[in-house]
Short mmCIF file of C-alpha atoms in Angstrom, two decimals:
data_model
loop_
_atom_site.label_atom_id
_atom_site.label_comp_id
_atom_site.label_asym_id
_atom_site.label_seq_id
_atom_site.Cartn_x
_atom_site.Cartn_y
_atom_site.Cartn_z
CA MET A 1 20.56 3.41 -8.81
CA LYS A 2 20.25 -0.77 -10.09
CA LEU A 3 17.20 -1.13 -11.90
CA THR A 4 17.08 -4.70 -10.75
CA ARG A 5 16.89 -3.61 -7.14
CA THR A 6 13.68 -1.82 -7.73
CA ALA A 7 12.29 -4.08 -9.07
CA ASP A 8 12.96 -6.88 -6.52
CA LEU A 9 11.74 -4.80 -3.86
CA TRP A 10 8.60 -3.75 -5.91
CA TRP A 11 7.03 -1.52 -3.43
CA LYS A 12 8.71 0.88 -2.64
CA ASN A 13 7.83 2.11 -5.66
CA ALA A 14 4.44 1.09 -7.00
CA VAL A 15 2.14 2.81 -8.16
CA VAL A 16 -1.03 0.96 -5.56
CA TYR A 17 -4.80 2.17 -6.41
CA CYS A 18 -7.45 1.52 -4.94
CA LEU A 19 -10.77 0.39 -6.31
CA ASP A 20 -14.63 -1.52 -5.37
CA VAL A 21 -15.09 -3.59 -7.62
CA GLU A 22 -19.32 -2.81 -7.71
CA THR A 23 -18.46 0.46 -7.75
CA PHE A 24 -15.76 0.49 -10.55
CA HIS A 25 -17.89 -0.86 -13.72
CA ASP A 26 -20.89 -2.23 -14.65
CA SER A 27 -20.08 -4.66 -17.88
CA ASP A 28 -24.19 -5.43 -18.40
CA GLY A 29 -26.08 -2.79 -16.99
CA ASP A 30 -27.88 -4.09 -13.82
CA GLY A 31 -26.29 -0.89 -11.36
CA CYS A 32 -23.99 -3.33 -9.85
CA GLY A 33 -20.21 -2.94 -11.03
CA ASP A 34 -18.86 -5.90 -11.28
CA PHE A 35 -15.37 -7.74 -12.37
CA ARG A 36 -15.88 -8.08 -16.52
CA GLY A 37 -16.43 -4.51 -16.19
CA LEU A 38 -13.13 -3.98 -14.29
CA VAL A 39 -11.43 -6.44 -17.20
CA GLU A 40 -13.33 -3.41 -19.69
CA LYS A 41 -11.43 -0.84 -17.99
CA ILE A 42 -8.39 -2.17 -17.03
CA ASP A 43 -6.37 0.48 -19.70
CA HIS A 44 -7.59 3.03 -18.13
CA LEU A 45 -5.37 2.12 -15.64
CA HIS A 46 -2.25 1.31 -17.06
CA ARG A 47 -1.97 4.74 -18.63
CA LEU A 48 -3.09 6.29 -16.13
CA GLY A 49 0.73 4.18 -14.52
CA VAL A 50 -1.01 1.87 -12.18
CA THR A 51 1.17 -0.67 -11.05
CA CYS A 52 -1.05 -2.34 -7.94
CA LEU A 53 -4.65 -2.62 -7.78
CA TRP A 54 -5.38 -2.51 -4.35
CA LEU A 55 -9.23 -4.09 -4.21
CA MET A 56 -11.70 -3.15 -1.23
CA PRO A 57 -13.50 -6.48 -0.97
CA PHE A 58 -15.37 -8.69 -3.54
CA PHE A 59 -16.92 -11.20 -0.89
CA PRO A 60 -20.42 -13.00 -0.31
CA THR A 61 -21.45 -10.77 2.27
CA PRO A 62 -24.90 -9.05 3.54
CA ASP A 63 -23.59 -5.74 2.61
CA ARG A 64 -24.63 -4.21 5.94
CA ASP A 65 -21.33 -2.27 5.64
CA ASP A 66 -20.23 -2.48 1.89
CA GLY A 67 -18.99 -5.73 1.50
CA TYR A 68 -16.60 -5.26 5.03
CA ASP A 69 -19.49 -7.92 6.69
CA ILE A 70 -18.11 -11.20 5.28
CA THR A 71 -20.33 -14.67 4.43
CA ASP A 72 -17.72 -16.96 2.90
CA PHE A 73 -13.88 -16.29 2.39
CA TYR A 74 -13.45 -18.22 -0.59
CA SER A 75 -15.65 -17.28 -2.69
CA VAL A 76 -16.78 -14.08 -4.58
CA ASP A 77 -20.06 -12.39 -4.04
CA PRO A 78 -22.23 -13.52 -7.88
CA ARG A 79 -23.33 -9.58 -7.88
CA LEU A 80 -19.66 -9.06 -8.90
CA GLY A 81 -19.47 -12.33 -10.60
CA THR A 82 -17.49 -16.38 -9.83
CA LEU A 83 -13.78 -16.81 -8.85
CA GLY A 84 -13.55 -17.64 -13.25
CA ASP A 85 -13.86 -13.84 -13.55
CA PHE A 86 -11.51 -13.36 -10.82
CA THR A 87 -9.10 -14.77 -12.60
CA GLU A 88 -9.19 -13.59 -16.10
CA PHE A 89 -9.50 -10.16 -14.40
CA VAL A 90 -6.20 -11.38 -12.19
CA ARG A 91 -4.49 -12.59 -15.61
CA THR A 92 -5.46 -9.35 -17.80
CA ALA A 93 -4.21 -6.88 -15.10
CA ARG A 94 -0.57 -8.66 -15.06
CA ASP A 95 -0.67 -8.74 -18.76
CA ARG A 96 -0.51 -5.15 -17.87
CA GLY A 97 2.30 -5.63 -15.70
CA MET A 98 0.09 -4.70 -12.72
CA ARG A 99 -0.01 -7.07 -8.88
CA VAL A 100 -3.85 -7.11 -7.11
CA ILE A 101 -4.08 -7.02 -4.04
CA ALA A 102 -7.09 -6.91 -1.53
CA ASP A 103 -8.39 -6.44 0.87
CA LEU A 104 -8.27 -9.29 4.03
CA VAL A 105 -10.74 -8.45 6.89
CA VAL A 106 -10.44 -11.26 9.38
CA ASN A 107 -10.44 -8.96 12.85
CA HIS A 108 -14.05 -10.27 12.24
CA THR A 109 -16.94 -11.78 10.37
CA SER A 110 -20.46 -10.94 9.08
CA ASP A 111 -23.11 -12.77 12.24
CA GLN A 112 -25.07 -14.18 9.11
CA HIS A 113 -21.18 -15.98 8.43
CA PRO A 114 -22.02 -20.01 8.77
CA TRP A 115 -18.85 -19.98 11.57
CA PHE A 116 -21.25 -17.60 13.44
CA GLN A 117 -24.66 -19.50 13.20
CA GLN A 118 -22.48 -22.90 14.77
CA ALA A 119 -21.26 -21.18 16.45
CA ARG A 120 -24.03 -20.22 19.02
CA ASP A 121 -24.36 -22.81 20.11
CA PRO A 122 -21.52 -23.41 23.27
CA ASP A 123 -20.90 -26.95 22.26
CA SER A 124 -19.62 -26.58 19.08
CA PRO A 125 -16.15 -27.07 17.96
CA MET A 126 -16.65 -23.25 16.75
CA HIS A 127 -18.13 -21.68 19.83
CA ASP A 128 -14.10 -20.94 21.08
CA TRP A 129 -13.64 -19.11 16.73
CA TYR A 130 -15.42 -16.09 18.40
CA VAL A 131 -15.20 -14.02 21.80
CA TRP A 132 -17.20 -14.10 24.24
CA ALA A 133 -18.08 -13.76 27.75
CA ASP A 134 -21.35 -15.16 30.65
CA GLU A 135 -21.44 -10.94 31.82
CA LYS A 136 -21.71 -7.99 29.78
CA PRO A 137 -17.79 -6.71 30.89
CA ALA A 138 -16.37 -3.56 32.77
CA ASP A 139 -15.60 -1.38 29.64
CA ALA A 140 -18.13 -2.45 27.20
CA ASP A 141 -19.30 0.73 26.68
CA GLU A 142 -15.38 2.30 25.79
CA GLY A 143 -13.65 2.35 22.57
CA ILE A 144 -16.79 2.43 20.21
CA VAL A 145 -15.22 3.06 16.91
CA PHE A 146 -19.13 4.36 15.52
CA PRO A 147 -21.00 5.92 17.82
CA ASP A 148 -23.99 6.48 16.03
CA LYS A 149 -24.68 3.63 15.54
CA GLU A 150 -23.32 1.23 18.58
CA LYS A 151 -22.70 2.27 22.54
CA SER A 152 -21.84 -0.99 22.99
CA LEU A 153 -18.34 -3.63 21.98
CA TRP A 154 -20.48 -6.12 23.29
CA THR A 155 -23.94 -7.81 22.17
CA TYR A 156 -26.31 -10.35 23.86
CA ASP A 157 -26.90 -13.17 21.87
CA ARG A 158 -30.35 -15.30 22.97
CA LYS A 159 -29.01 -18.36 21.65
CA ALA A 160 -25.63 -18.68 22.94
CA ARG A 161 -26.42 -17.26 26.29
CA LYS A 162 -23.53 -15.07 26.32
CA TYR A 163 -22.13 -12.14 25.13
CA TYR A 164 -19.63 -12.04 21.77
CA LEU A 165 -17.53 -8.98 21.15
CA HIS A 166 -17.43 -6.66 17.86
CA LYS A 167 -14.94 -4.07 17.71
CA PHE A 168 -16.93 -2.03 14.96
CA TYR A 169 -21.31 -2.97 14.26
CA LYS A 170 -23.11 -6.02 16.17
CA HIS A 171 -23.77 -7.25 12.51
CA GLN A 172 -19.81 -7.72 12.87
CA PRO A 173 -18.72 -10.41 15.35
CA ASP A 174 -14.25 -10.91 16.48
CA LEU A 175 -12.84 -13.20 15.87
CA ASN A 176 -10.58 -15.15 18.29
CA VAL A 177 -6.80 -15.20 17.13
CA ALA A 178 -6.04 -16.54 19.90
CA ASN A 179 -7.46 -19.65 18.70
CA PRO A 180 -4.21 -21.12 16.79
CA ALA A 181 -7.07 -22.74 14.81
CA VAL A 182 -8.56 -19.57 13.27
CA ARG A 183 -4.98 -18.75 12.54
CA ASP A 184 -4.54 -21.68 10.94
CA GLU A 185 -8.11 -20.31 8.94
CA ILE A 186 -7.17 -17.12 8.34
CA ALA A 187 -3.87 -18.53 6.46
CA ARG A 188 -5.50 -20.81 4.68
CA VAL A 189 -7.32 -18.16 3.32
CA MET A 190 -4.92 -16.05 2.10
CA GLY A 191 -2.64 -19.11 0.39
CA PHE A 192 -6.09 -19.55 -1.36
CA TRP A 193 -5.89 -16.06 -2.62
CA MET A 194 -2.46 -15.93 -3.93
CA GLU A 195 -3.11 -18.56 -5.68
CA LEU A 196 -5.38 -17.35 -7.58
CA GLY A 197 -2.64 -14.95 -8.24
CA LEU A 198 -3.01 -12.37 -5.26
CA SER A 199 0.86 -10.36 -5.04
CA GLY A 200 -0.66 -9.55 -1.35
CA PHE A 201 -3.44 -7.91 0.95
CA ARG A 202 -4.69 -4.61 2.50
CA VAL A 203 -4.86 -5.17 6.27
CA ASP A 204 -7.68 -4.07 7.44
CA ALA A 205 -7.72 -2.73 11.50
CA VAL A 206 -4.62 -4.25 12.48
CA PRO A 207 -4.61 -2.83 15.93
CA PHE A 208 -8.39 -4.40 16.66
CA LEU A 209 -7.11 -8.26 14.94
CA LEU A 210 -4.57 -7.79 17.48
CA GLU A 211 -6.16 -6.58 20.42
CA ALA A 212 -8.76 -9.63 20.91
CA PRO A 213 -7.92 -11.85 25.16
CA VAL A 214 -4.81 -13.01 24.01
CA GLU A 215 -3.87 -15.20 26.62
CA ALA A 216 -3.94 -17.77 24.90
CA LEU A 217 -0.38 -15.91 22.33
CA PRO A 218 1.74 -14.12 25.27
CA ASP A 219 3.40 -11.29 21.94
CA PRO A 220 0.24 -10.35 19.40
CA HIS A 221 3.04 -9.38 17.30
CA GLU A 222 4.78 -12.87 17.12
CA TYR A 223 1.62 -13.67 15.17
CA LEU A 224 2.33 -10.88 13.01
CA GLY A 225 5.50 -12.98 12.17
CA ASP A 226 3.95 -15.75 11.48
CA LEU A 227 1.65 -14.49 8.89
CA ARG A 228 4.23 -12.62 7.31
CA ALA A 229 6.60 -16.06 7.73
CA PHE A 230 3.61 -17.92 6.01
CA LEU A 231 3.12 -15.23 3.19
CA SER A 232 7.09 -14.93 1.85
CA ARG A 233 6.76 -19.27 1.63
CA ARG A 234 4.26 -19.33 -0.26
CA ASN A 235 4.82 -16.38 -2.13
CA GLY A 236 7.96 -14.12 -2.30
CA GLU A 237 7.52 -10.99 -3.65
CA ALA A 238 4.30 -10.87 -2.04
CA VAL A 239 3.33 -7.46 0.43
CA LEU A 240 1.01 -7.14 3.38
CA LEU A 241 -0.65 -3.07 3.23
CA GLY A 242 -1.47 -2.66 7.44
CA GLU A 243 -4.18 0.02 8.37
CA VAL A 244 -2.23 0.90 11.21
CA ASN A 245 -3.85 4.05 12.69
CA LEU A 246 -1.54 5.29 15.27
CA PRO A 247 0.83 7.57 16.91
CA TYR A 248 4.19 6.82 14.87
CA THR A 249 6.45 5.32 18.06
CA GLU A 250 3.89 3.29 18.32
CA THR A 251 2.78 2.57 14.15
CA MET A 252 6.74 1.57 14.01
CA ARG A 253 6.18 -1.72 16.55
CA PHE A 254 4.18 -2.97 13.60
CA PHE A 255 7.26 -3.23 10.92
CA GLY A 256 9.10 -6.18 13.72
CA ASP A 257 12.46 -5.62 13.42
CA ASN A 258 14.30 -8.00 13.18
CA ASP A 259 18.41 -7.03 12.62
CA GLY A 260 17.00 -4.11 11.12
CA VAL A 261 15.29 -6.08 8.46
CA GLY A 262 10.80 -5.32 8.93
CA ASP A 263 9.54 -8.91 9.75
CA GLU A 264 5.25 -8.47 9.84
CA LEU A 265 3.56 -6.11 7.54
CA HIS A 266 6.34 -4.78 4.39
CA MET A 267 4.35 -0.64 4.90
CA CYS A 268 1.77 1.04 6.87
CA PHE A 269 -0.17 3.92 6.05
CA ASP A 270 1.28 6.71 7.48
CA PHE A 271 -1.75 8.41 8.94
CA ILE A 272 0.28 11.02 10.50
CA GLY A 273 1.16 12.45 8.13
CA MET A 274 -1.51 13.12 5.86
CA GLN A 275 -3.91 15.08 9.18
CA GLN A 276 -0.57 17.35 9.48
CA MET A 277 -1.17 17.59 5.42
CA PHE A 278 -4.55 18.63 6.14
CA LEU A 279 -3.68 20.85 9.21
CA SER A 280 -0.64 22.83 6.94
CA LEU A 281 -3.38 23.07 3.75
CA ALA A 282 -5.75 25.06 5.89
CA ARG A 283 -2.90 27.02 7.97
CA GLN A 284 -1.61 27.75 4.24
CA GLU A 285 2.04 27.14 6.41
CA ALA A 286 3.82 24.29 5.82
CA SER A 287 5.04 23.87 9.82
CA PRO A 288 2.81 21.10 10.46
CA LEU A 289 3.55 18.58 7.69
CA ALA A 290 7.62 19.54 7.83
CA HIS A 291 7.13 19.14 11.48
CA ALA A 292 5.38 15.46 11.04
CA LEU A 293 7.67 14.58 8.56
CA LYS A 294 11.29 15.51 9.84
CA GLU A 295 9.50 12.79 12.85
CA ARG A 296 9.24 10.12 11.17
CA PRO A 297 10.92 7.67 11.92
CA GLN A 298 12.92 5.88 9.13
CA PRO A 299 11.42 1.52 9.07
CA PRO A 300 13.14 -1.16 8.94
CA ARG A 301 15.32 -2.13 5.58
CA ASP A 302 12.65 -3.79 2.87
CA CYS A 303 9.95 -2.13 4.32
CA HIS A 304 8.41 1.37 3.59
CA TRP A 305 6.05 3.73 4.46
CA ALA A 306 2.18 4.17 2.14
CA THR A 307 1.32 7.71 1.48
CA PHE A 308 -2.24 8.29 0.93
CA VAL A 309 -4.77 12.38 0.23
CA ARG A 310 -7.32 10.37 1.51
CA ASN A 311 -9.13 6.51 1.76
CA HIS A 312 -12.02 4.58 1.29
CA ASP A 313 -13.26 5.33 5.57
CA GLU A 314 -14.31 9.01 6.40
CA LEU A 315 -11.19 11.70 6.34
CA THR A 316 -10.02 10.76 9.83
CA LEU A 317 -8.91 14.00 11.69
CA ASP A 318 -8.76 12.33 15.58
CA LYS A 319 -4.82 12.16 16.12
CA LEU A 320 -4.70 16.19 16.02
CA THR A 321 -5.84 17.62 19.33
CA VAL A 322 -9.37 19.13 19.43
CA PRO A 323 -8.47 22.74 18.23
CA GLU A 324 -6.27 21.64 14.96
CA ARG A 325 -9.66 19.60 13.86
CA GLU A 326 -11.79 22.53 13.98
CA GLU A 327 -9.02 24.40 12.10
CA VAL A 328 -9.75 21.47 8.86
CA PHE A 329 -13.24 21.54 9.58
CA ALA A 330 -13.14 25.00 9.28
CA ALA A 331 -11.50 24.89 6.12
CA PHE A 332 -12.28 22.13 4.01
CA GLY A 333 -15.79 20.28 6.16
CA PRO A 334 -18.04 23.63 8.25
CA GLU A 335 -21.48 22.21 7.11
CA GLU A 336 -22.32 18.86 10.86
CA ASP A 337 -23.12 17.11 7.90
CA MET A 338 -20.08 17.36 5.94
CA GLN A 339 -18.68 15.83 9.54
CA LEU A 340 -19.09 12.69 10.76
CA TYR A 341 -17.80 10.77 14.47
CA GLY A 342 -16.27 13.62 15.32
CA ARG A 343 -13.30 13.76 14.27
CA GLY A 344 -13.42 13.15 10.27
CA LEU A 345 -14.56 15.08 7.38
CA ARG A 346 -16.48 12.40 4.51
CA ARG A 347 -15.89 14.83 2.18
CA ARG A 348 -13.11 14.38 -1.47
CA LEU A 349 -10.59 16.96 -1.99
CA PRO A 350 -11.75 18.85 -4.63
CA SER A 351 -14.03 19.96 -2.79
CA MET A 352 -12.47 20.62 0.02
CA LEU A 353 -10.38 22.39 -1.82
CA GLY A 354 -13.99 24.30 -3.49
CA GLY A 355 -13.00 23.03 -7.24
CA ASP A 356 -9.36 25.51 -7.32
CA LEU A 357 -7.84 23.70 -9.99
CA GLY A 358 -4.97 24.39 -9.04
CA ARG A 359 -4.27 23.30 -5.94
CA ILE A 360 -5.85 20.49 -6.31
CA LYS A 361 -2.72 19.45 -8.72
CA MET A 362 -0.30 20.68 -5.84
CA VAL A 363 -1.67 18.16 -3.90
CA TYR A 364 -1.85 15.96 -5.45
CA SER A 365 2.60 16.58 -6.82
CA LEU A 366 3.57 16.83 -2.88
CA LEU A 367 1.56 13.04 -2.09
CA PHE A 368 4.40 11.45 -5.40
CA SER A 369 7.07 13.87 -3.83
CA LEU A 370 7.08 13.51 -0.76
CA PRO A 371 9.07 9.39 0.38
CA GLY A 372 6.17 6.68 0.56
CA THR A 373 4.68 4.67 -1.75
CA PRO A 374 1.59 6.78 -3.07
CA VAL A 375 -1.73 5.32 -2.80
CA LEU A 376 -4.66 6.96 -5.12
CA PHE A 377 -7.96 6.58 -4.15
CA TYR A 378 -10.84 4.83 -7.79
CA GLY A 379 -11.34 8.43 -9.40
CA GLU A 380 -8.97 11.10 -7.76
CA GLU A 381 -7.92 11.43 -11.15
CA VAL A 382 -10.88 12.79 -12.51
CA GLY A 383 -11.33 14.61 -9.33
CA MET A 384 -14.26 12.51 -8.27
CA THR A 385 -16.99 15.14 -5.41
CA GLU A 386 -19.06 13.04 -2.47
CA ASP A 387 -22.27 12.43 -2.78
CA LEU A 388 -23.48 13.78 0.76
CA SER A 389 -26.92 12.91 0.43
CA LEU A 390 -25.41 9.16 1.31
CA GLU A 391 -25.08 8.09 4.23
CA GLY A 392 -21.84 8.08 6.72
CA ARG A 393 -18.91 7.04 4.30
CA GLN A 394 -20.87 5.49 1.26
CA ALA A 395 -20.38 8.96 0.63
CA VAL A 396 -17.03 9.30 -0.64
CA ARG A 397 -17.49 5.51 -2.10
CA THR A 398 -20.32 5.86 -5.48
CA PRO A 399 -20.06 5.35 -8.99
CA MET A 400 -16.95 5.99 -11.49
CA TRP A 401 -17.20 8.63 -12.89
CA TRP A 402 -16.16 7.61 -15.96
CA ASP A 403 -17.40 10.19 -19.07
CA ALA A 404 -14.81 12.48 -17.28
CA ALA A 405 -12.72 10.33 -17.55
CA ALA A 406 -12.94 10.12 -20.93
CA GLU A 407 -13.19 13.38 -21.29
CA GLN A 408 -9.96 14.59 -19.33
CA ARG A 409 -8.06 12.15 -21.27
CA ARG A 410 -7.84 14.93 -24.77
CA ASP A 411 -7.79 17.90 -21.80
CA GLU A 412 -3.92 17.39 -21.59
CA ASP A 413 -4.48 20.63 -19.29
CA SER A 414 -6.68 18.09 -17.06
CA LEU A 415 -6.32 16.86 -13.44
CA LEU A 416 -6.50 13.49 -15.42
CA SER A 417 -3.74 14.82 -17.49
CA TRP A 418 -1.55 16.31 -14.52
CA VAL A 419 -1.51 11.98 -13.25
CA ARG A 420 -0.08 11.26 -15.70
CA LEU A 421 2.19 12.98 -15.91
CA LEU A 422 3.85 12.87 -12.07
CA VAL A 423 2.82 8.93 -12.57
CA GLU A 424 5.26 8.73 -15.12
CA ARG A 425 7.95 11.24 -13.92
CA TYR A 426 7.68 8.87 -10.20
CA ARG A 427 8.40 5.76 -11.61
CA GLU A 428 11.87 7.82 -13.39
CA CYS A 429 12.57 9.97 -9.68
CA PRO A 430 13.87 5.82 -7.66
CA GLU A 431 15.13 9.54 -5.77
CA LEU A 432 11.54 9.72 -4.25
CA ALA A 433 10.66 7.05 -3.17
CA TRP A 434 14.86 4.68 -2.27
CA GLY A 435 16.36 8.52 -1.00
CA ALA A 436 17.53 9.53 2.12
CA PHE A 437 14.66 11.80 2.67
CA GLN A 438 15.23 15.49 4.04
CA VAL A 439 13.29 19.02 4.86
CA LEU A 440 14.78 22.20 3.99
CA ASP A 441 14.74 25.20 5.58
CA THR A 442 12.68 28.46 3.72
CA ALA A 443 11.98 31.79 4.12
CA GLU A 444 9.25 31.25 2.85
CA PRO A 445 6.03 30.17 5.89
CA GLY A 446 3.19 28.77 2.41
CA VAL A 447 6.48 26.94 0.42
CA LEU A 448 7.80 23.51 1.99
CA ALA A 449 10.75 22.61 0.16
CA HIS A 450 12.75 18.71 1.26
CA ARG A 451 15.07 16.49 -1.14
CA CYS A 452 16.21 12.96 -1.40
CA ASP A 453 19.40 11.98 -2.21
CA ILE A 454 20.74 8.15 -3.64
CA ASP A 455 23.66 6.62 -4.89
CA GLY A 456 24.64 10.18 -6.09
CA GLY A 457 21.31 11.27 -7.77
CA THR A 458 18.95 14.63 -6.37
CA VAL A 459 16.13 15.28 -6.38
CA VAL A 460 14.56 18.38 -5.01
CA ALA A 461 10.81 18.78 -4.51
CA VAL A 462 8.65 22.60 -3.82
CA HIS A 463 5.13 22.78 -3.39
CA ASN A 464 3.81 26.41 -2.46
CA LEU A 465 0.40 25.17 -0.07
CA ALA A 466 -0.65 29.09 -0.28
CA ASP A 467 -2.53 31.38 -1.83
CA ARG A 468 0.55 33.39 -3.05
CA ASP A 469 3.28 34.10 -4.56
CA ALA A 470 6.35 33.00 -2.96
CA THR A 471 10.17 33.00 -3.67
CA VAL A 472 12.82 30.68 -2.35
CA GLU A 473 16.51 29.77 -2.16
CA ILE A 474 17.74 26.64 -2.18
CA ASP A 475 21.60 25.99 -1.27
CA LYS A 476 23.79 23.33 -1.25
CA LEU A 477 23.15 22.26 -4.55
CA ASP A 478 26.55 20.83 -6.98
CA GLY A 479 24.97 21.62 -10.45
CA GLU A 480 22.06 23.56 -11.96
CA LEU A 481 18.65 21.98 -11.98
CA THR A 482 16.17 20.55 -14.71
CA ASP A 483 12.56 20.67 -13.84
CA LEU A 484 11.06 17.54 -13.97
CA LEU A 485 7.65 19.06 -15.16
CA VAL A 486 8.15 21.81 -17.21
CA ASP A 487 10.32 22.39 -19.69
CA GLY A 488 13.13 23.80 -18.36
CA THR A 489 16.25 24.96 -15.76
CA VAL A 490 16.58 26.90 -12.61
CA PRO A 491 20.64 28.31 -12.72
CA VAL A 492 23.01 27.11 -9.38
CA LYS A 493 25.05 29.91 -8.67
CA ASP A 494 27.60 29.23 -5.07
CA GLY A 495 25.63 25.96 -4.40
CA VAL A 496 22.11 28.34 -4.15
CA ALA A 497 19.48 27.94 -6.27
CA ARG A 498 16.81 30.59 -6.84
CA VAL A 499 12.72 28.81 -6.85
CA GLU A 500 9.92 31.13 -8.16
CA LEU A 501 6.46 29.42 -7.29
CA GLY A 502 3.72 32.08 -8.02
CA PRO A 503 -0.31 30.92 -5.81
CA TYR A 504 0.16 26.36 -4.80
CA GLY A 505 2.53 26.41 -7.19
CA CYS A 506 4.52 23.09 -7.26
CA ARG A 507 7.97 22.08 -9.31
CA TRP A 508 10.45 19.16 -9.33
CA PHE A 509 13.45 19.68 -9.87
CA ARG A 510 16.44 16.88 -10.70
CA GLN A 511 20.00 17.79 -9.92
CA VAL A 512 22.76 17.79 -13.51
#
């Protein structure tokens, strides 16, 4: 492929790394990470091969929801630094060849935000910036996201003498995106941060953003298209990465489709593939993941799926059936304290896999070889585990393990060295991100084999999800297979290659 083509749509073969400034590195020893600390550690990310940093919320906040309860969309929380520290960080990241995106959390604010405080006065022009009801709606108790904390989606405000909508916590009232003034303000927020160097946004909880009462907004997707158009006018390379945890057919709507070219979100996370991957790992069978990959629709031309092992929330399993979810719970989180909301796990991968380094390495090999843009959560590269003594999602949002990073950097057999190798090979193989994808049939139920082809180039990846040796035959090949992860080749006879794998083995090949 031409390098100019891949560089132009940079998000299609990016390596995205999600981090929380507060927990990444503390520069002054006050117990809280900050932007200056992030700059001090940015070469760790550069050496790893990261090309795009995704920042979790860093705005002023009462911090009742780990920063997702925002009181000012135009500033930096004083604990984390200043706007000057932020811009210096962005400049340094750019110097290392990394773009920066940030969470766009505009479906709600903190109840301490000045907007909401003004909106509590029914006569204020800010009142209609939020969603109110004179009477509590009949379905107020349906669809609660955090059943351990909330009993309703509507809370009575004594000053306003009305109920306000909050799809998450009661201290996070929902903004009314049907109000043109709110939509204009969201655009101003985006424009502000792009002027300071951001290359886009990870849009939080996209379906919730569009589900507010929208009588004045006949087609919510038109609004998402308007956001995309505004973004592109301000910065043609900027990207919208959407959190859309819906079935494939419903998720596809969020890409938009204008004559085969997406005009809403550039990327959507593949929640279905992630959940089926963990079912495959629990069963040590490739079929659940293989089926999901075969069913996954092709996005519009300039759009892409984002793949991940886990994110900063609970590892949700909500799209599995109840028996399937119980299988994953039994394998990777059998204790009630390891589970959350009855739908997910609050554990990191190394703990779930019992610290089996070979199996952990295989999973990350799978992540980087599957079609899509790989997204890492901070600490995955050094095998961070969770702290179950912390409440809820905080179990996986603990401080970065810098001692482990320093130790593993000197060990060529470490997980850090392995992830660095995977990033390097992924970036050298545009077929994985851009090519036509095909799941290959094998006689081994524990083995997932797939190939990606484009412009005469072919990459084949084979992964053994089982704890036993396996041998598979790959057919319809035109040349010898060169191993991309270790030295060596596999001969091809009459178009067929015989590939041997140890327990949890993984191999990438280029056809030459």
